[in-house]
Short mmCIF file of C-alpha atoms and ligand atoms in Angstrom, two decimals:
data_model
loop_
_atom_site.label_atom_id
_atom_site.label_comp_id
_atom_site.label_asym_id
_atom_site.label_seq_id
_atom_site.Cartn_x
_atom_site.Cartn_y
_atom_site.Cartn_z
CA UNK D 73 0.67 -18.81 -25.27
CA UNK D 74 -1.47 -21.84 -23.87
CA UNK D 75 -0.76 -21.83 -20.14
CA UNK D 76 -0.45 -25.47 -20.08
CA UNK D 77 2.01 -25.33 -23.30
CA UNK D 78 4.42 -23.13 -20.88
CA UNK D 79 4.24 -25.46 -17.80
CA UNK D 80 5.17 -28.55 -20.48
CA UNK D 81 7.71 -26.78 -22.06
CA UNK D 82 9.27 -25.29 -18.74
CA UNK D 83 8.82 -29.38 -17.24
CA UNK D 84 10.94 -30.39 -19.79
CA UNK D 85 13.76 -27.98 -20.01
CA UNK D 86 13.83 -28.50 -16.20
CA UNK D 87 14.14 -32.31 -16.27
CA UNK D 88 17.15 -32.08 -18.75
CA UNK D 89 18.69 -28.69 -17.58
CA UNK D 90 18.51 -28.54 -13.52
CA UNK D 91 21.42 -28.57 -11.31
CA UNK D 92 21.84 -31.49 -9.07
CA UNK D 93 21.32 -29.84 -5.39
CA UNK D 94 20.90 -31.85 -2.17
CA UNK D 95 17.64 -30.54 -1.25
CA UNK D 96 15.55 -31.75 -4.37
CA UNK D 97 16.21 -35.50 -3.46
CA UNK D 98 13.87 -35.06 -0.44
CA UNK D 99 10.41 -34.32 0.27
CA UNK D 100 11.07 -33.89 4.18
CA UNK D 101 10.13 -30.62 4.95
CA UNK D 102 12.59 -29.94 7.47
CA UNK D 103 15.35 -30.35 5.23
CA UNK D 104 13.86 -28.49 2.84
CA UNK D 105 12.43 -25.31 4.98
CA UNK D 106 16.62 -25.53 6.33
CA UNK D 107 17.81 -25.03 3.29
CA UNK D 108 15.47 -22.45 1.81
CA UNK D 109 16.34 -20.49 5.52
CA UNK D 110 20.29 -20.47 4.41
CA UNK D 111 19.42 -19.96 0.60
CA UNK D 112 17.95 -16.73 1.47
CA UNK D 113 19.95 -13.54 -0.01
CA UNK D 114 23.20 -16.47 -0.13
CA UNK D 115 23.92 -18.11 -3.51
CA UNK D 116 23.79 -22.40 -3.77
CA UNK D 117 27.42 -22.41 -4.10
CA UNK D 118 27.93 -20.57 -0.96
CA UNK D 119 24.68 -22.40 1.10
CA UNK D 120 25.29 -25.90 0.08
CA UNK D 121 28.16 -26.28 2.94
CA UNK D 122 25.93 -25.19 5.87
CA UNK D 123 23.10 -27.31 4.22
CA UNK D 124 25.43 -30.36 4.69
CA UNK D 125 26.49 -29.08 8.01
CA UNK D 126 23.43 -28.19 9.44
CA UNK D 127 21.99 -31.90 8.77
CA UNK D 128 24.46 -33.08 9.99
CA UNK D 129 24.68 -31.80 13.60
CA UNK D 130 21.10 -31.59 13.51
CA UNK D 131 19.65 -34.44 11.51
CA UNK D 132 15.96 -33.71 12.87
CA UNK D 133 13.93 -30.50 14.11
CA UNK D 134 14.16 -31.87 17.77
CA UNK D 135 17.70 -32.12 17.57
CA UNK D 136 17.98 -27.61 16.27
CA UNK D 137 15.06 -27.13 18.60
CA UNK D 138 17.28 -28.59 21.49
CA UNK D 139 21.08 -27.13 20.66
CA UNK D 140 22.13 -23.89 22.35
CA UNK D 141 21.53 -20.74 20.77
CA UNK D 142 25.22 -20.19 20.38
CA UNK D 143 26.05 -23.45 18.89
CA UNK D 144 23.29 -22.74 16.02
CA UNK D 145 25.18 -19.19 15.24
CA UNK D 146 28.77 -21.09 15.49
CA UNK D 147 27.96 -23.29 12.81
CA UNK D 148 25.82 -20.09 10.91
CA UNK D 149 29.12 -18.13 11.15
CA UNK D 150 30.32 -16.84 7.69
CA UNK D 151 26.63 -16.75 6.47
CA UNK D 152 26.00 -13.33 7.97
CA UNK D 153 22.28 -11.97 8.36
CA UNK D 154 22.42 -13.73 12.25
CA UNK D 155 18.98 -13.12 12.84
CA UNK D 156 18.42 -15.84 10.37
CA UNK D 157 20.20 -18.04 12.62
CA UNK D 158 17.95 -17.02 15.71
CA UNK D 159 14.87 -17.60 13.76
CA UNK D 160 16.09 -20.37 12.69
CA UNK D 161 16.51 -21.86 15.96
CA UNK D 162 13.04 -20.54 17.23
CA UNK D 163 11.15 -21.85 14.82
CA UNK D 164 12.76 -25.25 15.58
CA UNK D 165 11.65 -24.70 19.03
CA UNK D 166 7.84 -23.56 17.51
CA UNK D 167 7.78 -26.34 15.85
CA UNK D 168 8.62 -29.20 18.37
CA UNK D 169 6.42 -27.34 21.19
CA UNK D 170 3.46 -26.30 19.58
CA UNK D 171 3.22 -29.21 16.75
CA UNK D 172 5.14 -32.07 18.59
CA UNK D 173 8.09 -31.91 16.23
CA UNK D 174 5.98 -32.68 12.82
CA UNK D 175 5.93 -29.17 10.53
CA UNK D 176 3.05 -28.16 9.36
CA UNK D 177 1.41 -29.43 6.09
CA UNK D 178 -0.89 -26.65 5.02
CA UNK D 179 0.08 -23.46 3.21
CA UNK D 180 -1.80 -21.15 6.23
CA UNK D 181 -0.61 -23.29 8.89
CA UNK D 182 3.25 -22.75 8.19
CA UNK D 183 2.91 -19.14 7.59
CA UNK D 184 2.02 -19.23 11.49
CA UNK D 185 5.77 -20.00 11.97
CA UNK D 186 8.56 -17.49 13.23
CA UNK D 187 10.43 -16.38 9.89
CA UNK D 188 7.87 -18.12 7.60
CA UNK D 189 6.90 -15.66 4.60
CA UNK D 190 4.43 -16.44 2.06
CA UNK D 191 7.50 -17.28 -0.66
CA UNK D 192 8.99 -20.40 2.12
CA UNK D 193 5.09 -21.32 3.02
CA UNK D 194 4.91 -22.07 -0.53
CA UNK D 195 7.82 -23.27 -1.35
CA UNK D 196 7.42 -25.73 1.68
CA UNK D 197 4.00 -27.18 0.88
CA UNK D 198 4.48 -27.82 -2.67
CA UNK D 199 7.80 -29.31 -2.64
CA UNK D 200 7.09 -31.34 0.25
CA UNK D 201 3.27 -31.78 0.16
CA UNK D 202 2.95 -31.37 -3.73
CA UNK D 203 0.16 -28.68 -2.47
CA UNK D 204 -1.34 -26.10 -5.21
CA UNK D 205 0.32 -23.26 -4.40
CA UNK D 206 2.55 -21.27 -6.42
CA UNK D 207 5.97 -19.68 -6.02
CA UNK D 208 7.13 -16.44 -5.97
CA UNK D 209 10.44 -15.13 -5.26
CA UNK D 210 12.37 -12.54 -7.81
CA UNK D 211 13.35 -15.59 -10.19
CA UNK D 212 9.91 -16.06 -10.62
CA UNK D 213 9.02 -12.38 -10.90
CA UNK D 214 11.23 -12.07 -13.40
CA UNK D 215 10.51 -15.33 -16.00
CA UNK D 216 6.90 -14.43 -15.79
CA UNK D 217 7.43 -10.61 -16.75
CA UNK D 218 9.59 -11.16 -19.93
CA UNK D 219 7.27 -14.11 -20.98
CA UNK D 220 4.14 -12.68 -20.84
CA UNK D 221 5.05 -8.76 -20.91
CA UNK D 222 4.17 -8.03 -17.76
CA UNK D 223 4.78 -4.23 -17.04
CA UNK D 224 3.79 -4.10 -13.43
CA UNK D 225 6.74 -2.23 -11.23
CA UNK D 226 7.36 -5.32 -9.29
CA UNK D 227 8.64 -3.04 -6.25
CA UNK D 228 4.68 -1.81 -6.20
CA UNK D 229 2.18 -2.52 -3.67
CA UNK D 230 0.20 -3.94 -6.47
CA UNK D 231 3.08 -6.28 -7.89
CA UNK D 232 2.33 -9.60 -5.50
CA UNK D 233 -1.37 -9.74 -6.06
CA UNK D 234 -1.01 -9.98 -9.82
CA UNK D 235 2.00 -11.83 -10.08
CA UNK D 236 0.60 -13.93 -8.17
CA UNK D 237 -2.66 -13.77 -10.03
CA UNK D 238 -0.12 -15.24 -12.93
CA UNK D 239 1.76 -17.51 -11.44
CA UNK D 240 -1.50 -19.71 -10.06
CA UNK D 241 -2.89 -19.53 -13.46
CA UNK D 242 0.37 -21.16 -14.88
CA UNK D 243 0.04 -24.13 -12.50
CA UNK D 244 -0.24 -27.07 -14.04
CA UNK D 245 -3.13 -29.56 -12.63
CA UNK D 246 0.07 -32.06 -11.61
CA UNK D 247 3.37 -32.15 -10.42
CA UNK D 248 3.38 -28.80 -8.74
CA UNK D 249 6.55 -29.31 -6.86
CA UNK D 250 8.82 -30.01 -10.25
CA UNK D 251 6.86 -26.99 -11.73
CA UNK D 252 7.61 -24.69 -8.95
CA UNK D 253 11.46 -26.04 -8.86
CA UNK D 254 11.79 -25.62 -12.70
CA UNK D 255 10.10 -22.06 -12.45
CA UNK D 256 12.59 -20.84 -9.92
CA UNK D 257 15.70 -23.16 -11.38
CA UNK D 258 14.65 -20.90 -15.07
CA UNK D 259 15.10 -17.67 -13.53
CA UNK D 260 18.88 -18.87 -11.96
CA UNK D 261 20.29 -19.91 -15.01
CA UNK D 262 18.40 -19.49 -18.18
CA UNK D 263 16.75 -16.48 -18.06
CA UNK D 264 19.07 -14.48 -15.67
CA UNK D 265 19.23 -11.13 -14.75
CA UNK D 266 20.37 -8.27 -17.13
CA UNK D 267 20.19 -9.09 -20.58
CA UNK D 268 20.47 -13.28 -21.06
CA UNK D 269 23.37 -13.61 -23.26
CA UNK D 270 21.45 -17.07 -24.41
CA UNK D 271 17.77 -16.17 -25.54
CA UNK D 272 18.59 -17.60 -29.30
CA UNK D 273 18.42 -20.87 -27.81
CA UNK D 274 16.24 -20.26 -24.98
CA UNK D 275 12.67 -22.78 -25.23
CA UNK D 276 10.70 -19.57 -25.11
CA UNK D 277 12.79 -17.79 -28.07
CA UNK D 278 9.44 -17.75 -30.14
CA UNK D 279 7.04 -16.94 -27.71
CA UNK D 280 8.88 -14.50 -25.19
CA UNK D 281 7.64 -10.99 -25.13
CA UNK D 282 10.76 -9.58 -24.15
CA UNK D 283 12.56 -11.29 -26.55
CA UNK D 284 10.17 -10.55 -29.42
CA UNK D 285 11.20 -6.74 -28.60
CA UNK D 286 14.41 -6.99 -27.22
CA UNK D 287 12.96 -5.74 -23.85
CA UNK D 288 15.06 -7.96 -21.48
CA UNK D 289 16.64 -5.42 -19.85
CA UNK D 290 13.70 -3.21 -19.35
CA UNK D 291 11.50 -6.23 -17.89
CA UNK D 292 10.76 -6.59 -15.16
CA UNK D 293 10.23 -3.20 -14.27
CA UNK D 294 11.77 -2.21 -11.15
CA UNK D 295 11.70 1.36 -10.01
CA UNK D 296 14.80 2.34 -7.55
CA UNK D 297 14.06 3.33 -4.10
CA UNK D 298 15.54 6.71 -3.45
CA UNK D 299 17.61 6.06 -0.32
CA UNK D 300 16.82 8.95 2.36
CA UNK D 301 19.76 10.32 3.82
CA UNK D 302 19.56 10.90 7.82
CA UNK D 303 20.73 14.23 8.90
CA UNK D 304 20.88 15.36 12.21
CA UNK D 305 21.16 19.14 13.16
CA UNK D 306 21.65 21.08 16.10
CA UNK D 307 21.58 24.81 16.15
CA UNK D 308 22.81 26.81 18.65
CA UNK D 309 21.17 29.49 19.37
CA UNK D 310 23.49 32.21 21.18
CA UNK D 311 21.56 35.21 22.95
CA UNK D 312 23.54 38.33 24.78
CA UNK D 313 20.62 40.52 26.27
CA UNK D 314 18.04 40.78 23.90
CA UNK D 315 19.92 39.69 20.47
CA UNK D 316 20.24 36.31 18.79
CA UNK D 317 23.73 35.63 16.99
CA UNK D 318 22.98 34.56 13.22
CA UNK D 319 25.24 33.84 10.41
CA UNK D 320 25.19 33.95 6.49
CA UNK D 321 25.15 29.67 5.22
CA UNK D 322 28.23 30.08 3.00
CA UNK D 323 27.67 26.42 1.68
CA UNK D 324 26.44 26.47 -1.71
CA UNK D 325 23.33 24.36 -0.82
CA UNK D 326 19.39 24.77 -0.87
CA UNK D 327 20.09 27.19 1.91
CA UNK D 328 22.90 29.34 0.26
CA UNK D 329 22.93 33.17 1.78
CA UNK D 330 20.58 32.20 3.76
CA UNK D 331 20.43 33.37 7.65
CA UNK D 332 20.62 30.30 10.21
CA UNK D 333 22.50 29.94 13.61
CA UNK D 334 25.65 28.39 14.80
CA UNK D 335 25.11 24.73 13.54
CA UNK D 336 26.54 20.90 14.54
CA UNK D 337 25.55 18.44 12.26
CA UNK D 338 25.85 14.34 13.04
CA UNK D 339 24.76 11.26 11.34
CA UNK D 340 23.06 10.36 14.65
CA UNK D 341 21.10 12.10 17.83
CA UNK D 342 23.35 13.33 20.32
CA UNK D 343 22.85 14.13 23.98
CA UNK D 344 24.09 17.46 25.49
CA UNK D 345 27.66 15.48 26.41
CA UNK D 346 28.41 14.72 22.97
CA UNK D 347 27.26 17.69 21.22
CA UNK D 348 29.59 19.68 23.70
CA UNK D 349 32.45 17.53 23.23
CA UNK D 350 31.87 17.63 19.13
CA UNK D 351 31.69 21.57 19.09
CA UNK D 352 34.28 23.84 19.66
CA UNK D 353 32.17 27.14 19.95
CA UNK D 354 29.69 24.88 22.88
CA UNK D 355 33.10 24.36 24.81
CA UNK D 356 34.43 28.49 24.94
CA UNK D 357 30.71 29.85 25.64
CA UNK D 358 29.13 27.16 28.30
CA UNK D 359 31.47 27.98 31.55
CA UNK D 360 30.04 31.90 31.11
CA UNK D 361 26.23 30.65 29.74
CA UNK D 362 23.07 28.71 30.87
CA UNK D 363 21.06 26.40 28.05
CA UNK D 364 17.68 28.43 29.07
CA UNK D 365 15.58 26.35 26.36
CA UNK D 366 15.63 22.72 23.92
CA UNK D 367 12.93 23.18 21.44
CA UNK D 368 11.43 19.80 20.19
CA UNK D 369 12.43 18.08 17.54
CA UNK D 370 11.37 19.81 13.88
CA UNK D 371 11.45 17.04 11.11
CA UNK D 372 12.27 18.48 7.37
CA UNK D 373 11.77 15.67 4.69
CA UNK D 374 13.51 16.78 1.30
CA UNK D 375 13.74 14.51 -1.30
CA UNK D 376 16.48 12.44 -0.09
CA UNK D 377 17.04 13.76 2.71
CA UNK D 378 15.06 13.70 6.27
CA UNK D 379 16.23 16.34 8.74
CA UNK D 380 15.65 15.95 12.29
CA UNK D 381 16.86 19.38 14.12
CA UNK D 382 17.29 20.69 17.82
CA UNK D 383 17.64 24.08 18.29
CA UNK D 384 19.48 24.74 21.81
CA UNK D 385 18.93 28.10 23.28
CA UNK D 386 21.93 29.34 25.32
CA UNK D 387 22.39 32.60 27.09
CA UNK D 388 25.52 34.06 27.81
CA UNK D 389 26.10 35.71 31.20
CA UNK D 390 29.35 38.34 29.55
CA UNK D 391 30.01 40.84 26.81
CA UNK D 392 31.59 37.92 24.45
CA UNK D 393 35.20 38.71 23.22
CA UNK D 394 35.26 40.58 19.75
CA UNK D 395 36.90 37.34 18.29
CA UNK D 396 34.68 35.06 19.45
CA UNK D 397 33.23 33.72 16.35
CA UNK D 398 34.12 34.50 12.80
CA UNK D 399 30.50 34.50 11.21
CA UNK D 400 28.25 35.22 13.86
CA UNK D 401 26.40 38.70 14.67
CA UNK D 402 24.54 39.85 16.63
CA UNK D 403 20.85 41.01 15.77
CA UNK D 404 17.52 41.77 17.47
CA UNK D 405 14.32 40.41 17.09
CA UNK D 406 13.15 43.14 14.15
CA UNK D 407 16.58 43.09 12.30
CA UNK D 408 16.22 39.29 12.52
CA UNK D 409 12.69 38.93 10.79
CA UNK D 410 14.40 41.29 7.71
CA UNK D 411 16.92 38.27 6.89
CA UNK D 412 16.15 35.83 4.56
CA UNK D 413 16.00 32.34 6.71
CA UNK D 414 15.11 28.95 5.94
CA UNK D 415 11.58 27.73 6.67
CA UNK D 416 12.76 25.64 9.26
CA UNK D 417 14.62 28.79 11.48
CA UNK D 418 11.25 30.81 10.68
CA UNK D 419 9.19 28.27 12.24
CA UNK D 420 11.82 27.81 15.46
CA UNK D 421 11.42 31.87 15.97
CA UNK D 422 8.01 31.95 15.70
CA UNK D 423 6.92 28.60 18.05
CA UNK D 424 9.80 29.30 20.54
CA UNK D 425 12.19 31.97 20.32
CA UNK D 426 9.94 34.98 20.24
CA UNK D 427 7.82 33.72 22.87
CA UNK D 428 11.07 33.45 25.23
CA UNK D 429 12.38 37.13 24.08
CA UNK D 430 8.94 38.95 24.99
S1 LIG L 519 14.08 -15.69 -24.39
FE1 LIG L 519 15.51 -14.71 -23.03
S2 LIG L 519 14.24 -13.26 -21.84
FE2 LIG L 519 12.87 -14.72 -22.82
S3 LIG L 519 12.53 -16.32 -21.31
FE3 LIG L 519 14.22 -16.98 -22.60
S4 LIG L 519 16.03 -16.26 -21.53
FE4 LIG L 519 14.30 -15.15 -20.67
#
């Protein structure tokens, strides 16, 4: 497809098919930079009260730049994401101090601005400014990779240049600020995330790739990050003369029948205070022990999981009880190297513990 035939086509769809929203009647870039701010990760329904609100207690730059921090998050309240808010008000501040109140007019020169990204740079100069520079935010990311059959994983490091590469190619020579709008105002409510319900009468039904082969929900491609689970662990490591108590991991996990020590797990660090308080075991051994050694910290990254673990070395002063734990034994250095162990207690006796027991 012609790149010019797709910014005529999209112009025209947009000047029939776009919502009515306060912030295309002006070309004042305040107005428009505040509402792009509360737009971010909030939908128009939900933004276009604090739009109205915001102008209204604030009707120019010098009039944000001057309120009081709290009375910018007052009115922000219910919008969540405060920092927003805070940025929001500094960049106020930026912009009355260091440009006498009058926001920048070049694509390079807003990006200098607290909270400015590349996505509100652009979308700043070319709807105010009309400037040549092209939009991206995941509306656009999305039009332009079931159009054209773009493959690129658009959560790559890669993704941005080529979009990008794209999306200044589509520009057409004039009216860059209705193009940009009607790019963006496509990817809210025409061609919409999952599979459009509407492509039969979409304006790109003939030429969209991902129409063509029924690819809408495969484009754009977007790979999941794997979220890493934080664990914390902290092993206690029990001596009585020259043995180390060690247990059998009865959790059917990676480590299963495995050899480790006494172990306190949290979702957080912990200081010797809380770790006592957490652990029952800490609390009957510590009047008749000393903590003789805290190794570093050893960092384990699985595949969703990153493991940050302490190993405490306590030794006791007394014979302990016969019931004093159900799982733990006693064992000296040689029995100890027989047992199967995790990687992670192998390297803690060999870097500390053997050292100490020589
Ligand atoms: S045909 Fe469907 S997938 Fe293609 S641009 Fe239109 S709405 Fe999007």
């Amino acid at each position: 497809m012609e790149h010019s035939f797709f910014a005529e086509k999209l112009l025209t769809w947009y000047r029939t098919a776009q919502r009515d929203l306060p912030w295309r009647h002006t070309t004042n870039p305040y107005y428009i930079w505040l509402s792009e701010v509360i737009l971010q990760q909030t939908r128009v329904a939900q933004g276009m009260p604090y739009y109205y609100k915001f102008i209204e207690a604030f009707p120019t730059v010098f009039d944000l730049a001057a309120a009081n921090e709290s009375e910018v998050l007052r009115l922000w309240q219910g919008l969540g994401y405060y920092s927003r808010a805070r940025n929001l008000h500094a960049t106020a501040k930026q912009v009355v101090e260091a440009y006498g109140g009058v926001f920048p007019q070049t694509y390079e020169e807003l990006l200098k601005l607290k909270g400015v990204g590349s996505y509100t740079a652009a979308a700043i100069v070319s709807f105010a400014f009309n400037e040549r520079v092209a939009v991206l935010d995941g509306n656009v990311y999305r039009v332009l990779a079931r159009v054209f059959g773009i493959e690129t994983d658009i959560a790559s490091h890669e993704a941005k240049k080529i979009f990008m590469t794209w999306a200044t190619a589509l520009l057409p020579s004039q009216h860059v600020n209705l193009y940009n709008q009607a790019i963006m105002e496509f990817g809210a409510i025409q061609c919409t995330p999952g599979v459009p319900p509407t492509c039969m009468f979409c304006v790109f039904a003939q030429e969209c790739t991902a129409n063509a082969t029924q690819r809408q929900g495969i484009l754009p491609v977007k790979t999941k990050k794997v979220k890493v689970k934080e664990r914390f662990f902290h092993y206690i490591v029990v001596q009585y003369q020259d043995e180390i108590a060690m247990k059998k991991r009865l959790l059917k996990d990676i480590w299963a029948e495995m050899y480790d020590f006494h172990l306190v797990e949290s979702t957080e660090p912990l200081q010797l205070d809380d770790l006592v308080a957490q652990d029952a075991l800490l609390q009957k051994i510590l009047p008749e022990a000393s903590i003789v050694g805290v190794s570093d910290v050893f960092t384990h990254i699985l595949t969703h999981q990153k493991i940050q673990t302490t190993f405490w070395h306590i030794k006791l002063h007394s014979t302990p009880s016969s019931d004093w734990h159900e799982h733990l034994h006693f064992y000296t250095p040689e029995a100890m190297d027989n047992l199967p162990k995790p990687i992670l207690i192998h390297n803690y006796l060999t870097q500390y513990l053997y050292k100490q027991l020589q």
